[in-house]
Short mmCIF file of C-alpha atoms in Angstrom, two decimals:
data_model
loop_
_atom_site.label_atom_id
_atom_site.label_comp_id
_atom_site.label_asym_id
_atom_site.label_seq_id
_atom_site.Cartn_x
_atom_site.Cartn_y
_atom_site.Cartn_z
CA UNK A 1 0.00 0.00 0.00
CA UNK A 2 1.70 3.96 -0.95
CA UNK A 3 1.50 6.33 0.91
CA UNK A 4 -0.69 8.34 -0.76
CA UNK A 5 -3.04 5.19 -0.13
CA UNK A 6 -2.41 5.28 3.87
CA UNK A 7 -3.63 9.21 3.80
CA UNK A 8 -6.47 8.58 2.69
CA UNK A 9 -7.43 6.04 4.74
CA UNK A 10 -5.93 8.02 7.84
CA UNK A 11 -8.29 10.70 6.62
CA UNK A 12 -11.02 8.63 6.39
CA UNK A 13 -11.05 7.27 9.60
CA UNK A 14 -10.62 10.71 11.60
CA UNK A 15 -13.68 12.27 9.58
CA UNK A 16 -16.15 8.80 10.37
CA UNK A 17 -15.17 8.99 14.51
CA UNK A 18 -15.76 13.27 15.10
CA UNK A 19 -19.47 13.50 15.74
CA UNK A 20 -22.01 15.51 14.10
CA UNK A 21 -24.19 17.90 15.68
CA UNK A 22 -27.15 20.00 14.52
CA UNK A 23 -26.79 23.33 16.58
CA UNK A 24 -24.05 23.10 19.43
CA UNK A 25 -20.44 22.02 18.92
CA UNK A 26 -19.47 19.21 21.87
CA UNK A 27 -16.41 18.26 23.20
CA UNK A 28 -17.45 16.52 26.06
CA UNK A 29 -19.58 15.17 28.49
CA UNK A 30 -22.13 17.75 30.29
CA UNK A 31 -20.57 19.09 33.48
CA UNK A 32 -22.19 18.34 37.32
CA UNK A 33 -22.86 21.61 39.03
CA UNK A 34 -23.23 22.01 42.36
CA UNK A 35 -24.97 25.30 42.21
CA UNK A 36 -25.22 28.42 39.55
CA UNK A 37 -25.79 32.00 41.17
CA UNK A 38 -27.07 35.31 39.03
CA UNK A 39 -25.74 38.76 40.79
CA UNK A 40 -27.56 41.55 39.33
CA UNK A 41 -27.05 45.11 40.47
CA UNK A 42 -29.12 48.13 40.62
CA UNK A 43 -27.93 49.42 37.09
CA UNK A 44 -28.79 46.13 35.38
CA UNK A 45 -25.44 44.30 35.54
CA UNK A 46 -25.28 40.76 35.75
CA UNK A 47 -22.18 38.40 37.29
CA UNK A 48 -22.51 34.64 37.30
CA UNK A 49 -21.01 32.23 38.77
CA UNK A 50 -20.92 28.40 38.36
CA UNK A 51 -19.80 26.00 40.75
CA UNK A 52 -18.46 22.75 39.04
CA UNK A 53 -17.99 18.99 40.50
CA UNK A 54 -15.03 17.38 40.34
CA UNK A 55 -14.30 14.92 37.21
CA UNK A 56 -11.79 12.73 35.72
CA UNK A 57 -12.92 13.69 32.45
CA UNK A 58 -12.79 17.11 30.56
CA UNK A 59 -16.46 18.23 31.17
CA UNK A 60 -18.40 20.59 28.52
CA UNK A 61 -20.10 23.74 31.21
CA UNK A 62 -22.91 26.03 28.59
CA UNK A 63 -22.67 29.74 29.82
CA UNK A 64 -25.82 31.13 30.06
CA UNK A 65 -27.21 33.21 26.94
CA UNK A 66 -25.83 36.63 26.65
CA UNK A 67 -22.67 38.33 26.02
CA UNK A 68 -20.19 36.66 28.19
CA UNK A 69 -16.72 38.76 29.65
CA UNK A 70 -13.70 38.79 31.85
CA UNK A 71 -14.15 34.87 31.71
CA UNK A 72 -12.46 32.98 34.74
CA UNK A 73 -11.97 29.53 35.89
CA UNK A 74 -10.21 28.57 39.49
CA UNK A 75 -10.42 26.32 41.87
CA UNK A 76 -11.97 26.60 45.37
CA UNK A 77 -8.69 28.46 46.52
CA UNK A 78 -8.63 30.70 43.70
CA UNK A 79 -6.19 29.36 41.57
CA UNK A 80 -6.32 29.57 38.06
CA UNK A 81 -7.02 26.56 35.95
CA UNK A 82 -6.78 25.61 31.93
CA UNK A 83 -10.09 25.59 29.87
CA UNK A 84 -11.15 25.84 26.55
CA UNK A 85 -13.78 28.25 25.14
CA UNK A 86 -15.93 26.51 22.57
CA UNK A 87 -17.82 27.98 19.74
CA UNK A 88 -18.91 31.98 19.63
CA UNK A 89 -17.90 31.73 23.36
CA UNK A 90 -21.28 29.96 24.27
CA UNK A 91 -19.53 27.58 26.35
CA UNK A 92 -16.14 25.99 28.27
CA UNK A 93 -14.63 22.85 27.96
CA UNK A 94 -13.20 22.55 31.32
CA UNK A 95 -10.05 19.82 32.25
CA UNK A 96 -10.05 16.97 34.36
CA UNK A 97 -9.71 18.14 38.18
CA UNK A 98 -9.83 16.86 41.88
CA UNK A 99 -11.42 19.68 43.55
CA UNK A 100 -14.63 21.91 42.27
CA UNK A 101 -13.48 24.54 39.62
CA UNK A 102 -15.35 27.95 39.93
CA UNK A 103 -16.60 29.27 36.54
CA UNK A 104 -16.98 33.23 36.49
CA UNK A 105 -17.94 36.01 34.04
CA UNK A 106 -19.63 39.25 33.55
CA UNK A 107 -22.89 39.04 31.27
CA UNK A 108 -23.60 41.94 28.80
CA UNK A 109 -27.19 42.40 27.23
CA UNK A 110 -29.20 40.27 29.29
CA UNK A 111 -31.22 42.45 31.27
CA UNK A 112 -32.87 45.10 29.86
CA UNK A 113 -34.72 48.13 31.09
CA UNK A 114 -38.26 48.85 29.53
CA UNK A 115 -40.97 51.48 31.36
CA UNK A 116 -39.02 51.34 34.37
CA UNK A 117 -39.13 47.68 34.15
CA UNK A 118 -36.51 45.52 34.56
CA UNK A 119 -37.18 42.46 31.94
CA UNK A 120 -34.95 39.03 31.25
CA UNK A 121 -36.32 36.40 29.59
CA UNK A 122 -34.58 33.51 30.98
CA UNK A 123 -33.46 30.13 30.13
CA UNK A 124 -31.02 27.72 31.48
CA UNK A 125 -32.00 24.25 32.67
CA UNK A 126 -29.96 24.34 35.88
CA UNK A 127 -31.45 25.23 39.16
CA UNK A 128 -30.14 28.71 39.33
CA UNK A 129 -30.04 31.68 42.37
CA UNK A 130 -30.96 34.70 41.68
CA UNK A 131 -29.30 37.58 43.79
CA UNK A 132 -31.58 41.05 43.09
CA UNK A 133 -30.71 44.10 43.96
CA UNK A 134 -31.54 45.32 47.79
CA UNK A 135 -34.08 47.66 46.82
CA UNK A 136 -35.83 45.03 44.78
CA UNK A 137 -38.70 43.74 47.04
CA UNK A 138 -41.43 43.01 44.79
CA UNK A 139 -40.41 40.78 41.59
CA UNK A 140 -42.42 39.06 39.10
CA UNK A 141 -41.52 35.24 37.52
CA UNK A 142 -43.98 34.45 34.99
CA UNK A 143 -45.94 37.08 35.94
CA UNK A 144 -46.29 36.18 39.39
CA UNK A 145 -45.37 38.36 42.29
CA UNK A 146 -42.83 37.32 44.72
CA UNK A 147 -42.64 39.07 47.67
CA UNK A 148 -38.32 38.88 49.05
CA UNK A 149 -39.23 41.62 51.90
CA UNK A 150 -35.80 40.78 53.47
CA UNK A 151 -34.72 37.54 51.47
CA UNK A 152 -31.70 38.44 49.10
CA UNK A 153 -33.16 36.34 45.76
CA UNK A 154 -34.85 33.68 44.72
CA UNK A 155 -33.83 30.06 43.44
CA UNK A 156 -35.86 28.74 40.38
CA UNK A 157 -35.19 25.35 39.44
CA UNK A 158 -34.93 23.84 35.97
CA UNK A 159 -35.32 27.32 35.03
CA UNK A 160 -37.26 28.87 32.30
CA UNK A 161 -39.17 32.15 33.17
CA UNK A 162 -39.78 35.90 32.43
CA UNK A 163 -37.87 38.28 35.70
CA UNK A 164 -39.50 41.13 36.06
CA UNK A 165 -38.96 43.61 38.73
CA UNK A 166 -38.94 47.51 39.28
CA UNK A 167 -36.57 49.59 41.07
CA UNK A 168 -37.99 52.39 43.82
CA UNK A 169 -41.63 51.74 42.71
CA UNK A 170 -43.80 54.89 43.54
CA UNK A 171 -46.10 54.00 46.56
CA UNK A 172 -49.59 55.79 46.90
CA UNK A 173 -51.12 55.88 50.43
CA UNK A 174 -54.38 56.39 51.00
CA UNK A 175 -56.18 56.95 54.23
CA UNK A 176 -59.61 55.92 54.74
CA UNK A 177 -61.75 57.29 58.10
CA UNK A 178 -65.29 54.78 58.61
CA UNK A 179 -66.78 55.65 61.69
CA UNK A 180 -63.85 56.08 64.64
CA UNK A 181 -61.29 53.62 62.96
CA UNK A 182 -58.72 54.88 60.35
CA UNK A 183 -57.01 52.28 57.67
CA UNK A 184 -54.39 52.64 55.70
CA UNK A 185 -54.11 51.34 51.68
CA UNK A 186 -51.38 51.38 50.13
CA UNK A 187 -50.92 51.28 46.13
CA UNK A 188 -47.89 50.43 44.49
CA UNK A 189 -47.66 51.46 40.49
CA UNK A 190 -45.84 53.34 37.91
CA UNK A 191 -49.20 54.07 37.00
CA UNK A 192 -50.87 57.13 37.86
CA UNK A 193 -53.55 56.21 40.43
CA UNK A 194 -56.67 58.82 40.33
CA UNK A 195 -59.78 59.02 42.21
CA UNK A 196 -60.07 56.57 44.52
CA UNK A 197 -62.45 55.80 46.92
CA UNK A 198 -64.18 53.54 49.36
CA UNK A 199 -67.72 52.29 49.12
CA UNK A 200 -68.91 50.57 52.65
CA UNK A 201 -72.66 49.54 51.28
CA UNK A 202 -71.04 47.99 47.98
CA UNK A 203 -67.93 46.52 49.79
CA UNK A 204 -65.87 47.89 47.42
CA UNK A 205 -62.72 50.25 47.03
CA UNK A 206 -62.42 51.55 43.08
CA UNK A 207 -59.98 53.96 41.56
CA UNK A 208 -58.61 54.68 38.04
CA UNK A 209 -55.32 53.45 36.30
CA UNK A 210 -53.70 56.11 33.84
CA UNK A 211 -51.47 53.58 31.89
CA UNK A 212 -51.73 50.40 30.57
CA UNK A 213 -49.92 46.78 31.03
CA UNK A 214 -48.13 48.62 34.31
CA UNK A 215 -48.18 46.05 37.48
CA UNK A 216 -50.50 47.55 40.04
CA UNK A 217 -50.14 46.22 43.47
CA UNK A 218 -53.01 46.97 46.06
CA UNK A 219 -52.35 46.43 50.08
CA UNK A 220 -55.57 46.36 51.58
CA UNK A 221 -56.13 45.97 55.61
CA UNK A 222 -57.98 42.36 56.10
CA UNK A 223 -60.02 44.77 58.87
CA UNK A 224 -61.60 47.04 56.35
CA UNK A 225 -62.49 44.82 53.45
CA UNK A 226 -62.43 40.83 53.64
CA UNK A 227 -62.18 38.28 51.19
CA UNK A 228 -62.91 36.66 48.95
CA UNK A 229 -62.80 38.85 46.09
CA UNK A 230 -63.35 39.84 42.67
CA UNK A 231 -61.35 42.20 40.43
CA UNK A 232 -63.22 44.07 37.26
CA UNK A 233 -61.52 46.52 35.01
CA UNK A 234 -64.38 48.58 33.40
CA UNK A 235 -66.90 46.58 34.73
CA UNK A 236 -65.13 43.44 32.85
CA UNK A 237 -63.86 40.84 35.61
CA UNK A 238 -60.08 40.55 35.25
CA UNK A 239 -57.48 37.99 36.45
CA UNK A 240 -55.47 39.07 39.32
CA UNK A 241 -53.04 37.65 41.92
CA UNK A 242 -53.90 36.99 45.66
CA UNK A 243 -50.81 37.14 47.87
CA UNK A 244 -48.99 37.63 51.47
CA UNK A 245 -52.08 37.67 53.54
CA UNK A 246 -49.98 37.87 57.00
CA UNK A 247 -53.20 38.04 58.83
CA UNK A 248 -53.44 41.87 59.00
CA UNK A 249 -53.46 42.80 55.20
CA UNK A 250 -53.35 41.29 51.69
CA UNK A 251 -52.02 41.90 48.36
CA UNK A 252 -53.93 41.95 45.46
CA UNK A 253 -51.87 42.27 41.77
CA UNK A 254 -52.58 43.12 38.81
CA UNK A 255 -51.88 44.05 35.18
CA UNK A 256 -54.20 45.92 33.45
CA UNK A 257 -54.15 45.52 29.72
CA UNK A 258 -55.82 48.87 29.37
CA UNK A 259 -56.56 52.45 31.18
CA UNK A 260 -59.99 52.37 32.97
CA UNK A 261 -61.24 51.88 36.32
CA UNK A 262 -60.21 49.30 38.73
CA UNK A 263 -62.85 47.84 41.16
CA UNK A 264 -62.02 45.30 44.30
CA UNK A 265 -65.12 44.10 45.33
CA UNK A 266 -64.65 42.08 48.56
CA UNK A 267 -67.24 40.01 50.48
CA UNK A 268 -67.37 41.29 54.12
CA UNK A 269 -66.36 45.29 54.76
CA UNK A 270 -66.03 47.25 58.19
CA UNK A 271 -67.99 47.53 60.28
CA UNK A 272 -68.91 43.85 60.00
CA UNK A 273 -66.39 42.30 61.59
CA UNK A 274 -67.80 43.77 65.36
CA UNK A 275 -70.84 41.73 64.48
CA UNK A 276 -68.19 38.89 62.98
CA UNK A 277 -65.95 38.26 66.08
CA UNK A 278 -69.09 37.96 68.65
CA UNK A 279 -70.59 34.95 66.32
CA UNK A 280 -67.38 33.21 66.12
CA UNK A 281 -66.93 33.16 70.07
CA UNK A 282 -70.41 31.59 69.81
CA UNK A 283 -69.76 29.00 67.16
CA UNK A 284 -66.67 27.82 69.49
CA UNK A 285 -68.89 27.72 72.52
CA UNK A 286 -71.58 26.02 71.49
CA UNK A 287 -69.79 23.32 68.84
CA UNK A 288 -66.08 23.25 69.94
CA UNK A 289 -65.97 22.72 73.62
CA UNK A 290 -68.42 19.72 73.77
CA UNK A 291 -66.33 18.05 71.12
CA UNK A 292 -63.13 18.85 73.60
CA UNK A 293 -65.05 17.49 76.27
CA UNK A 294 -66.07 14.65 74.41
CA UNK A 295 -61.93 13.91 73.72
CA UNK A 296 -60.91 14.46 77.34
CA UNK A 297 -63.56 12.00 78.60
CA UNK A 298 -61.66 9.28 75.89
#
């Protein structure tokens, strides 16, 4: 057999073992990570880290979608450590190792800022920690509100979601006198919130939103107006979001599609609950304690 014969061959046999793919160049098998975390600052900029299990093997790590920077990879004393960038920098081919390797880098055109709105659409099936910035409290996966009051983040597992959150949202207070009680509702929107008031006979508090698709978040004292309810936009019933009822208040969300008036209509008001409280002692009177009695005789 020549030579030229043996090239070929050679040449044949290195193009029938390299796989084919359809979309992602692979080098190797799919890293184990022991965690991913997402910092995100008040200005919209976005650090992540990856933290890698140990392997024998080079391991193939995907960065998550963006514009990645100031790429790093160390171990878990800091110490710098070889890798490979594959493709348009969409991933790292990282080398065999004893200890956890720490993947790090800076994430450009992610996040971006819309009507004071904060907005990443998000996708990378890892469970993945989110670290918002302090003066996010109220966020929004999907959608939903989330509440972090003093919690840091969230965690979303196998994720896939649309973050939403705004920065300094304006709060509206509103103070509303029945009888000798005062309540407080607050209204949280970068909508302009007009005319509002508070119905007693029609259990109902109403006011007008200014601007459309803006989140409009409505803290209203259990005390004054009771579940459960019923939201209508225009006299149209809308979808909302029931959350965080800590006993003394509850928020109600929503996202109106267009300007109009917002009713809450709720299904026991002030001053109802003086009647409520009496019948309640009654009920556990007369059908509670015999049952007790009943137990302690067992």
């Amino acid at each position: 057999m020549n030579s030229k014969i043996c090239g070929f061959l050679v040449i044949l046999l290195i193009i029938s073992v390299i796989p084919t793919v359809d979309a992602q160049i692979s080098f190797g098998e799919k890293a184990s990570q022991k965690s991913v975390e997402i910092v995100i600052n008040s200005v919209g900029d976005v650090h992540v880290k990856h933290v890698v299990n140990p392997a024998n093997l080079p391991k193939q790590i995907e960065l998550i979608y963006g514009t990645a920077s100031n790429v790093t990879v160390t171990d878990e004393e800091g110490e710098e450590k070889q890798f490979s960038v594959i493709g348009d920098n969409t991933g790292l081919l990282i080398f065999p190792s004893q200890n956890r390797s720490i993947v790090e880098y800076d994430l450009e055109h992610a996040i971006t800022q819309i009507d004071n709105v904060w907005t990443w659409s998000f996708r990378y099936l890892e469970t993945t920690s989110f670290i918002l910035p302090e003066e996010a409290d109220l966020i929004f996966a999907n959608d939903r509100p989330v509440y972090l009051d003093e919690k840091k983040g969230i965690t979303c597992h196998g994720c896939q979601m649309v973050l939403e959150y705004s920065l300094d949202e304006p709060k509206i207070y509103q103070n509303i006198k029945w009888e000798d009680k005062e309540f407080l509702v607050e209204i949280r929107s970068y909508s302009k919130i007009n005319d509002f008031t508070f119905d007693q006979p029609t259990k109902s508090i109403t006011f007008d939103v200014s601007e459309k698709n803006r989140f409009v978040t409505t803290i209203i004292p259990l005390e004054l107006l009771w579940g459960p309810y019923a939201v209508f936009l225009d006299d149209e019933k809308i979808y909302f979001h029931e959350y965080i009822n800590n006993g003394t208040h509850v928020w109600l969300n929503i996202r109106p599609e267009t300007t109009g008036e917002v009713t809450i209509i709720g299904t026991t008001v002030v001053p109802e609950f003086s009647i409520l409280a009496p019948l309640a002692i009654g009920f556990l009177v007369i059908v509670i304690a015999p049952l007790i009695r009943k137990v302690n005789l067992h």
